[in-house]
PDB file of C-alpha atoms in Angstrom:
ATOM      1  CA  MET A 161     -21.875 -17.078  -5.535  1.00 69.00           C
ATOM      2  CA  ASP A 162     -20.145 -14.178  -7.285  1.00 83.00           C
ATOM      3  CA  TRP A 163     -16.490 -14.255  -6.265  1.00 91.00           C
ATOM      4  CA  TYR A 164     -15.557 -11.153  -8.244  1.00 93.00           C
ATOM      5  CA  PRO A 165     -15.210  -8.909  -5.140  1.00 93.00           C
ATOM      6  CA  LEU A 166     -12.599 -11.292  -3.697  1.00 93.00           C
ATOM      7  CA  TRP A 167     -10.665 -11.553  -6.955  1.00 94.00           C
ATOM      8  CA  ASN A 168     -10.834  -7.809  -7.529  1.00 94.00           C
ATOM      9  CA  SER A 169      -9.750  -7.002  -3.972  1.00 94.00           C
ATOM     10  CA  LEU A 170      -6.798  -9.384  -4.182  1.00 93.00           C
ATOM     11  CA  ARG A 171      -5.530  -8.067  -7.511  1.00 95.00           C
ATOM     12  CA  ILE A 172      -5.943  -4.438  -6.412  1.00 95.00           C
ATOM     13  CA  ALA A 173      -4.129  -5.146  -3.134  1.00 94.00           C
ATOM     14  CA  ALA A 174      -1.353  -7.102  -4.870  1.00 94.00           C
ATOM     15  CA  ALA A 175      -0.766  -4.462  -7.558  1.00 96.00           C
ATOM     16  CA  SER A 176      -0.807  -1.567  -5.107  1.00 96.00           C
ATOM     17  CA  CYS A 177       1.505  -3.499  -2.775  1.00 94.00           C
ATOM     18  CA  ILE A 178       4.061  -3.904  -5.576  1.00 95.00           C
ATOM     19  CA  ILE A 179       3.864  -0.177  -6.284  1.00 96.00           C
ATOM     20  CA  VAL A 180       4.297   0.919  -2.664  1.00 96.00           C
ATOM     21  CA  PHE A 181       7.064  -1.653  -2.125  1.00 95.00           C
ATOM     22  CA  PHE A 182       9.367   0.057  -4.592  1.00 95.00           C
ATOM     23  CA  THR A 183       8.193   3.643  -4.085  1.00 95.00           C
ATOM     24  CA  GLY A 184       8.196   3.280  -0.294  1.00 94.00           C
ATOM     25  CA  ILE A 185      11.703   1.814  -0.216  1.00 93.00           C
ATOM     26  CA  PHE A 186      12.991   4.437  -2.654  1.00 93.00           C
ATOM     27  CA  ALA A 187      11.475   7.306  -0.654  1.00 93.00           C
ATOM     28  CA  ALA A 188      12.596   5.905   2.700  1.00 91.00           C
ATOM     29  CA  TYR A 189      16.174   5.343   1.535  1.00 89.00           C
ATOM     30  CA  TYR A 190      16.709   8.820   0.109  1.00 89.00           C
ATOM     31  CA  VAL A 191      14.696  10.760   2.686  1.00 88.00           C
ATOM     32  CA  ALA A 192      16.814   9.226   5.461  1.00 82.00           C
ATOM     33  CA  LYS A 193      19.871  10.889   3.877  1.00 81.00           C
ATOM     34  CA  LEU A 194      18.405  14.388   3.701  1.00 84.00           C
ATOM     35  CA  PRO A 195      18.920  17.244   6.196  1.00 85.00           C
ATOM     36  CA  ARG A 196      16.616  17.205   9.195  1.00 84.00           C
ATOM     37  CA  ALA A 197      14.430  20.128   8.066  1.00 84.00           C
ATOM     38  CA  VAL A 198      13.817  18.670   4.611  1.00 87.00           C
ATOM     39  CA  LYS A 199      13.300  15.215   6.088  1.00 86.00           C
ATOM     40  CA  GLY A 200      10.672  16.557   8.471  1.00 86.00           C
ATOM     41  CA  LEU A 201       8.784  18.269   5.659  1.00 90.00           C
ATOM     42  CA  LEU A 202       8.784  15.192   3.424  1.00 90.00           C
ATOM     43  CA  ASP A 203       7.775  13.024   6.377  1.00 89.00           C
ATOM     44  CA  VAL A 204       4.653  15.138   6.771  1.00 90.00           C
ATOM     45  CA  VAL A 205       3.832  14.896   3.062  1.00 91.00           C
ATOM     46  CA  PHE A 206       4.444  11.151   2.776  1.00 92.00           C
ATOM     47  CA  THR A 207       2.671  10.264   6.029  1.00 92.00           C
ATOM     48  CA  LEU A 208      -0.350  12.524   5.538  1.00 92.00           C
ATOM     49  CA  PRO A 209      -2.547   9.853   3.864  1.00 92.00           C
ATOM     50  CA  MET A 210      -2.186   7.727   7.004  1.00 90.00           C
ATOM     51  CA  VAL A 211      -3.790  10.347   9.262  1.00 90.00           C
ATOM     52  CA  LEU A 212      -6.300  11.849   6.842  1.00 92.00           C
ATOM     53  CA  PRO A 213      -9.748  10.214   6.591  1.00 91.00           C
ATOM     54  CA  PRO A 214      -9.661   7.852   3.581  1.00 91.00           C
ATOM     55  CA  THR A 215     -12.651   9.639   2.076  1.00 93.00           C
ATOM     56  CA  VAL A 216     -10.625  12.871   2.059  1.00 94.00           C
ATOM     57  CA  CYS A 217      -7.833  11.076   0.205  1.00 93.00           C
ATOM     58  CA  GLY A 218     -10.415   9.812  -2.260  1.00 93.00           C
ATOM     59  CA  TYR A 219     -11.785  13.324  -2.673  1.00 94.00           C
ATOM     60  CA  PHE A 220      -8.343  14.679  -3.549  1.00 94.00           C
ATOM     61  CA  LEU A 221      -7.858  11.839  -6.038  1.00 94.00           C
ATOM     62  CA  LEU A 222     -11.180  12.716  -7.645  1.00 92.00           C
ATOM     63  CA  ILE A 223     -10.106  16.344  -7.919  1.00 93.00           C
ATOM     64  CA  LEU A 224      -6.922  15.238  -9.677  1.00 92.00           C
ATOM     65  CA  PHE A 225      -8.143  12.341 -11.814  1.00 92.00           C
ATOM     66  CA  GLY A 226     -11.857  12.997 -12.274  1.00 88.00           C
ATOM     67  CA  VAL A 227     -13.063  12.637 -15.864  1.00 85.00           C
ATOM     68  CA  LYS A 228     -13.883  16.359 -16.019  1.00 87.00           C
ATOM     69  CA  ARG A 229     -10.641  17.510 -14.428  1.00 89.00           C
ATOM     70  CA  PRO A 230      -7.696  18.732 -16.539  1.00 87.00           C
ATOM     71  CA  LEU A 231      -5.419  15.818 -15.592  1.00 88.00           C
ATOM     72  CA  GLY A 232      -8.240  13.308 -15.992  1.00 87.00           C
ATOM     73  CA  MET A 233      -9.138  14.650 -19.440  1.00 89.00           C
ATOM     74  CA  PHE A 234      -5.477  14.600 -20.467  1.00 91.00           C
ATOM     75  CA  LEU A 235      -5.070  10.958 -19.443  1.00 90.00           C
ATOM     76  CA  ALA A 236      -8.328  10.064 -21.190  1.00 87.00           C
ATOM     77  CA  ARG A 237      -6.674  10.958 -24.502  1.00 89.00           C
ATOM     78  CA  PHE A 238      -4.432   7.947 -23.971  1.00 89.00           C
ATOM     79  CA  GLY A 239      -7.284   5.698 -22.853  1.00 88.00           C
ATOM     80  CA  ILE A 240      -6.397   5.989 -19.153  1.00 89.00           C
ATOM     81  CA  GLN A 241      -9.213   6.600 -16.697  1.00 91.00           C
ATOM     82  CA  PHE A 242      -8.926   6.077 -12.959  1.00 92.00           C
ATOM     83  CA  ALA A 243     -12.437   7.150 -11.979  1.00 91.00           C
ATOM     84  CA  MET A 244     -14.961   4.303 -11.951  1.00 92.00           C
ATOM     85  CA  THR A 245     -12.454   1.670 -13.126  1.00 93.00           C
ATOM     86  CA  TRP A 246     -11.034  -1.245 -11.182  1.00 93.00           C
ATOM     87  CA  TYR A 247      -7.448  -0.119 -11.715  1.00 91.00           C
ATOM     88  CA  GLY A 248      -8.388   3.208 -10.188  1.00 93.00           C
ATOM     89  CA  GLY A 249      -8.672   1.145  -7.012  1.00 94.00           C
ATOM     90  CA  ILE A 250      -4.962   0.385  -7.336  1.00 95.00           C
ATOM     91  CA  LEU A 251      -4.194   4.093  -7.250  1.00 95.00           C
ATOM     92  CA  ALA A 252      -6.470   4.720  -4.264  1.00 95.00           C
ATOM     93  CA  SER A 253      -5.138   1.732  -2.321  1.00 95.00           C
ATOM     94  CA  ALA A 254      -1.522   2.616  -3.095  1.00 95.00           C
ATOM     95  CA  VAL A 255      -1.993   6.150  -1.786  1.00 95.00           C
ATOM     96  CA  VAL A 256      -3.376   5.026   1.585  1.00 95.00           C
ATOM     97  CA  ALA A 257      -0.969   2.073   1.949  1.00 95.00           C
ATOM     98  CA  PHE A 258       2.186   3.986   1.007  1.00 95.00           C
ATOM     99  CA  PRO A 259       2.768   5.584   4.448  1.00 94.00           C
ATOM    100  CA  LEU A 260       2.885   2.172   6.138  1.00 93.00           C
ATOM    101  CA  MET A 261       5.580   0.941   3.768  1.00 94.00           C
ATOM    102  CA  TYR A 262       7.482   4.208   3.908  1.00 94.00           C
ATOM    103  CA  ARG A 263       7.554   4.508   7.696  1.00 91.00           C
ATOM    104  CA  THR A 264       8.453   0.857   8.235  1.00 91.00           C
ATOM    105  CA  ALA A 265      11.191   0.893   5.606  1.00 91.00           C
ATOM    106  CA  ARG A 266      12.646   4.145   6.939  1.00 89.00           C
ATOM    107  CA  GLY A 267      12.789   2.724  10.438  1.00 87.00           C
ATOM    108  CA  ALA A 268      14.562  -0.369   9.128  1.00 88.00           C
ATOM    109  CA  PHE A 269      17.089   1.700   7.160  1.00 88.00           C
ATOM    110  CA  GLU A 270      17.803   3.998  10.100  1.00 85.00           C
ATOM    111  CA  SER A 271      18.591   0.998  12.308  1.00 85.00           C
ATOM    112  CA  PHE A 272      21.004  -0.390   9.715  1.00 86.00           C
ATOM    113  CA  ASP A 273      24.660  -0.534  10.772  1.00 85.00           C
ATOM    114  CA  THR A 274      26.236   1.864   8.263  1.00 84.00           C
ATOM    115  CA  THR A 275      29.710   0.460   8.946  1.00 88.00           C
ATOM    116  CA  LEU A 276      28.684  -2.505   6.809  1.00 86.00           C
ATOM    117  CA  ALA A 277      28.070  -0.173   3.878  1.00 86.00           C
ATOM    118  CA  TYR A 278      31.361   1.628   4.461  1.00 87.00           C
ATOM    119  CA  SER A 279      33.174  -1.704   4.580  1.00 87.00           C
ATOM    120  CA  GLY A 280      31.636  -2.640   1.239  1.00 87.00           C
ATOM    121  CA  GLN A 281      32.774   0.652  -0.272  1.00 86.00           C
ATOM    122  CA  THR A 282      36.364   0.062   0.863  1.00 88.00           C
ATOM    123  CA  LEU A 283      36.202  -3.268  -0.988  1.00 84.00           C
ATOM    124  CA  GLY A 284      35.198  -1.468  -4.175  1.00 86.00           C
ATOM    125  CA  LEU A 285      31.582  -2.596  -4.183  1.00 86.00           C
ATOM    126  CA  SER A 286      29.082  -0.375  -6.015  1.00 88.00           C
ATOM    127  CA  ASN A 287      26.311   1.422  -4.140  1.00 86.00           C
ATOM    128  CA  THR A 288      23.729  -0.633  -6.048  1.00 87.00           C
ATOM    129  CA  TYR A 289      25.380  -3.883  -4.963  1.00 89.00           C
ATOM    130  CA  ILE A 290      25.652  -2.677  -1.376  1.00 88.00           C
ATOM    131  CA  PHE A 291      21.986  -1.663  -1.342  1.00 89.00           C
ATOM    132  CA  TRP A 292      20.543  -4.904  -2.728  1.00 89.00           C
ATOM    133  CA  ARG A 293      23.023  -7.428  -1.357  1.00 89.00           C
ATOM    134  CA  ILE A 294      23.927  -5.932   2.024  1.00 89.00           C
ATOM    135  CA  ARG A 295      21.451  -3.260   3.159  1.00 89.00           C
ATOM    136  CA  MET A 296      18.241  -4.950   1.995  1.00 89.00           C
ATOM    137  CA  PRO A 297      19.071  -8.401   3.474  1.00 88.00           C
ATOM    138  CA  ALA A 298      20.001  -6.748   6.776  1.00 87.00           C
ATOM    139  CA  CYS A 299      16.678  -4.868   6.827  1.00 87.00           C
ATOM    140  CA  ARG A 300      14.571  -7.690   5.388  1.00 85.00           C
ATOM    141  CA  GLN A 301      12.435  -8.258   8.490  1.00 83.00           C
ATOM    142  CA  GLY A 302      11.274  -4.653   8.641  1.00 84.00           C
ATOM    143  CA  ILE A 303      10.828  -4.444   4.871  1.00 89.00           C
ATOM    144  CA  LEU A 304       8.810  -7.644   4.780  1.00 87.00           C
ATOM    145  CA  ALA A 305       6.636  -6.537   7.704  1.00 85.00           C
ATOM    146  CA  GLY A 306       5.953  -3.224   5.960  1.00 89.00           C
ATOM    147  CA  THR A 307       5.032  -5.046   2.762  1.00 90.00           C
ATOM    148  CA  VAL A 308       2.564  -7.316   4.535  1.00 88.00           C
ATOM    149  CA  LEU A 309       0.991  -4.401   6.409  1.00 88.00           C
ATOM    150  CA  ALA A 310       0.697  -2.402   3.182  1.00 92.00           C
ATOM    151  CA  PHE A 311      -1.019  -5.361   1.500  1.00 92.00           C
ATOM    152  CA  ALA A 312      -3.442  -5.698   4.405  1.00 89.00           C
ATOM    153  CA  ARG A 313      -4.219  -1.976   4.340  1.00 91.00           C
ATOM    154  CA  ALA A 314      -4.819  -2.057   0.594  1.00 93.00           C
ATOM    155  CA  LEU A 315      -7.022  -5.141   0.892  1.00 91.00           C
ATOM    156  CA  GLY A 316      -9.279  -3.533   3.486  1.00 88.00           C
ATOM    157  CA  GLU A 317      -9.413  -0.084   1.892  1.00 91.00           C
ATOM    158  CA  TYR A 318     -12.903   1.371   1.557  1.00 92.00           C
ATOM    159  CA  GLY A 319     -13.041   5.166   1.854  1.00 92.00           C
ATOM    160  CA  ALA A 320     -10.708   6.303  -0.922  1.00 93.00           C
ATOM    161  CA  THR A 321     -11.705   3.362  -3.093  1.00 93.00           C
ATOM    162  CA  SER A 322     -15.426   4.032  -2.846  1.00 92.00           C
ATOM    163  CA  MET A 323     -14.862   7.716  -3.610  1.00 93.00           C
ATOM    164  CA  LEU A 324     -12.754   7.102  -6.721  1.00 93.00           C
ATOM    165  CA  ILE A 325     -14.161   3.923  -8.271  1.00 93.00           C
ATOM    166  CA  GLY A 326     -17.538   3.564  -6.587  1.00 91.00           C
ATOM    167  CA  TYR A 327     -19.377   0.261  -6.628  1.00 92.00           C
ATOM    168  CA  ILE A 328     -20.165  -1.432  -9.956  1.00 91.00           C
ATOM    169  CA  PRO A 329     -20.898  -5.174  -9.653  1.00 91.00           C
ATOM    170  CA  GLY A 330     -18.545  -7.195 -11.821  1.00 90.00           C
ATOM    171  CA  ARG A 331     -16.374  -4.151 -12.588  1.00 92.00           C
ATOM    172  CA  THR A 332     -15.204  -2.210  -9.524  1.00 93.00           C
ATOM    173  CA  ALA A 333     -16.733  -4.100  -6.587  1.00 93.00           C
ATOM    174  CA  THR A 334     -14.350  -4.994  -3.759  1.00 94.00           C
ATOM    175  CA  ILE A 335     -14.977  -6.877  -0.538  1.00 93.00           C
ATOM    176  CA  SER A 336     -15.313  -3.665   1.470  1.00 93.00           C
ATOM    177  CA  THR A 337     -17.670  -1.919  -0.940  1.00 93.00           C
ATOM    178  CA  THR A 338     -19.674  -5.117  -1.382  1.00 93.00           C
ATOM    179  CA  VAL A 339     -20.212  -5.422   2.380  1.00 93.00           C
ATOM    180  CA  TYR A 340     -21.556  -1.885   2.508  1.00 92.00           C
ATOM    181  CA  GLN A 341     -23.824  -2.302  -0.490  1.00 92.00           C
ATOM    182  CA  LEU A 342     -25.233  -5.597   0.752  1.00 92.00           C
ATOM    183  CA  TRP A 343     -25.855  -4.129   4.200  1.00 92.00           C
ATOM    184  CA  ARG A 344     -27.471  -1.052   2.650  1.00 91.00           C
ATOM    185  CA  THR A 345     -29.894  -3.271   0.707  1.00 91.00           C
ATOM    186  CA  ASP A 346     -30.736  -5.346   3.829  1.00 91.00           C
ATOM    187  CA  ASN A 347     -28.925  -8.437   2.551  1.00 92.00           C
ATOM    188  CA  GLU A 348     -27.247  -9.040   5.890  1.00 90.00           C
ATOM    189  CA  GLN A 349     -26.592 -12.744   5.338  1.00 92.00           C
ATOM    190  CA  SER A 350     -24.443 -12.122   2.257  1.00 92.00           C
ATOM    191  CA  ALA A 351     -22.810  -9.111   3.901  1.00 92.00           C
ATOM    192  CA  PHE A 352     -21.870 -11.246   6.903  1.00 93.00           C
ATOM    193  CA  PHE A 353     -20.349 -13.861   4.577  1.00 93.00           C
ATOM    194  CA  TRP A 354     -18.012 -11.286   3.065  1.00 93.00           C
ATOM    195  CA  VAL A 355     -17.193  -9.986   6.524  1.00 92.00           C
ATOM    196  CA  LEU A 356     -16.071 -13.504   7.469  1.00 93.00           C
ATOM    197  CA  VAL A 357     -13.970 -13.737   4.302  1.00 92.00           C
ATOM    198  CA  ASN A 358     -12.269 -10.466   5.155  1.00 89.00           C
ATOM    199  CA  LEU A 359     -11.748 -11.543   8.763  1.00 90.00           C
ATOM    200  CA  ALA A 360     -10.138 -14.803   7.640  1.00 91.00           C
ATOM    201  CA  ILE A 361      -7.726 -13.057   5.279  1.00 89.00           C
ATOM    202  CA  SER A 362      -6.877 -10.387   7.866  1.00 85.00           C
ATOM    203  CA  ALA A 363      -6.249 -13.022  10.535  1.00 88.00           C
ATOM    204  CA  VAL A 364      -3.809 -14.867   8.270  1.00 87.00           C
ATOM    205  CA  ILE A 365      -1.971 -11.625   7.516  1.00 83.00           C
ATOM    206  CA  LEU A 366      -1.714 -10.688  11.204  1.00 82.00           C
ATOM    207  CA  LEU A 367      -0.447 -14.154  12.090  1.00 85.00           C
ATOM    208  CA  PHE A 368       2.214 -13.761   9.431  1.00 79.00           C
ATOM    209  CA  VAL A 369       3.248 -10.374  10.833  1.00 76.00           C
ATOM    210  CA  ASN A 370       3.428 -11.837  14.357  1.00 78.00           C
ATOM    211  CA  MET A 371       5.624 -14.661  13.084  1.00 78.00           C
ATOM    212  CA  LEU A 372       7.967 -12.108  11.499  1.00 71.00           C
ATOM    213  CA  GLU A 373       8.166 -10.089  14.715  1.00 68.00           C
ATOM    214  CA  SER A 374       8.808 -13.222  16.764  1.00 72.00           C
ATOM    215  CA  LYS A 375      11.550 -14.288  14.379  1.00 69.00           C
ATOM    216  CA  ASN A 376      13.078 -10.829  14.516  1.00 62.00           C
ATOM    217  CA  ARG A 377      13.127 -10.841  18.325  1.00 63.00           C
ATOM    218  CA  LYS A 378      14.785 -14.255  18.403  1.00 63.00           C
ATOM    219  CA  ALA A 379      17.399 -13.097  15.892  1.00 59.00           C
ATOM    220  CA  GLY A 380      18.085 -10.032  18.051  1.00 56.00           C
ATOM    221  CA  ASN A 381      18.638 -12.206  21.143  1.00 55.00           C
ATOM    222  CA  VAL A 382      21.171 -14.430  19.428  1.00 53.00           C
TER     223      VAL A 382
END
């Protein structure tokens, strides 16, 4: 049994999750401070990958990073190529998972009691300290839920991934692309095996999210 699709899917999902964790939190924190008109515009831009078909997102990524595109040719000078490489899957997965992290983090930040931050400022605490030691712990349930959901979205990504990195056994194959290729070649038994693997991982992730929500509700009732 070739376990490369599982390993590749996990590393792509983990790497993209780390990227969207920091970028999503950064965007959510600063967008929440902006005027309503600007916030609305950026909300549309940052949330667009969540409502667009994943294949459309992949198409736009190909336009930007294709090997014959200006940006793709420029990056190739430094040995960087996103098209048809496994780490291109990180880019594709990060793009489609980012809105989940962004929206969840923004909701958590907007529900934060700002008087806690003001109290910290009166004590002479820096904004960095207040953010990491007061704001983030207070919003940890929402942030953690967004992180888990972003990981799950990245793990199950197919459309943008297949458009940008395709399917190359042992190089770019993921669980989702492997299921499609096996089904397309009438190897339904192997395809069903990978479906079960994906179902098992997804079930564990959803159970974890439910545990977080249950814990959050109990904390809110205390």
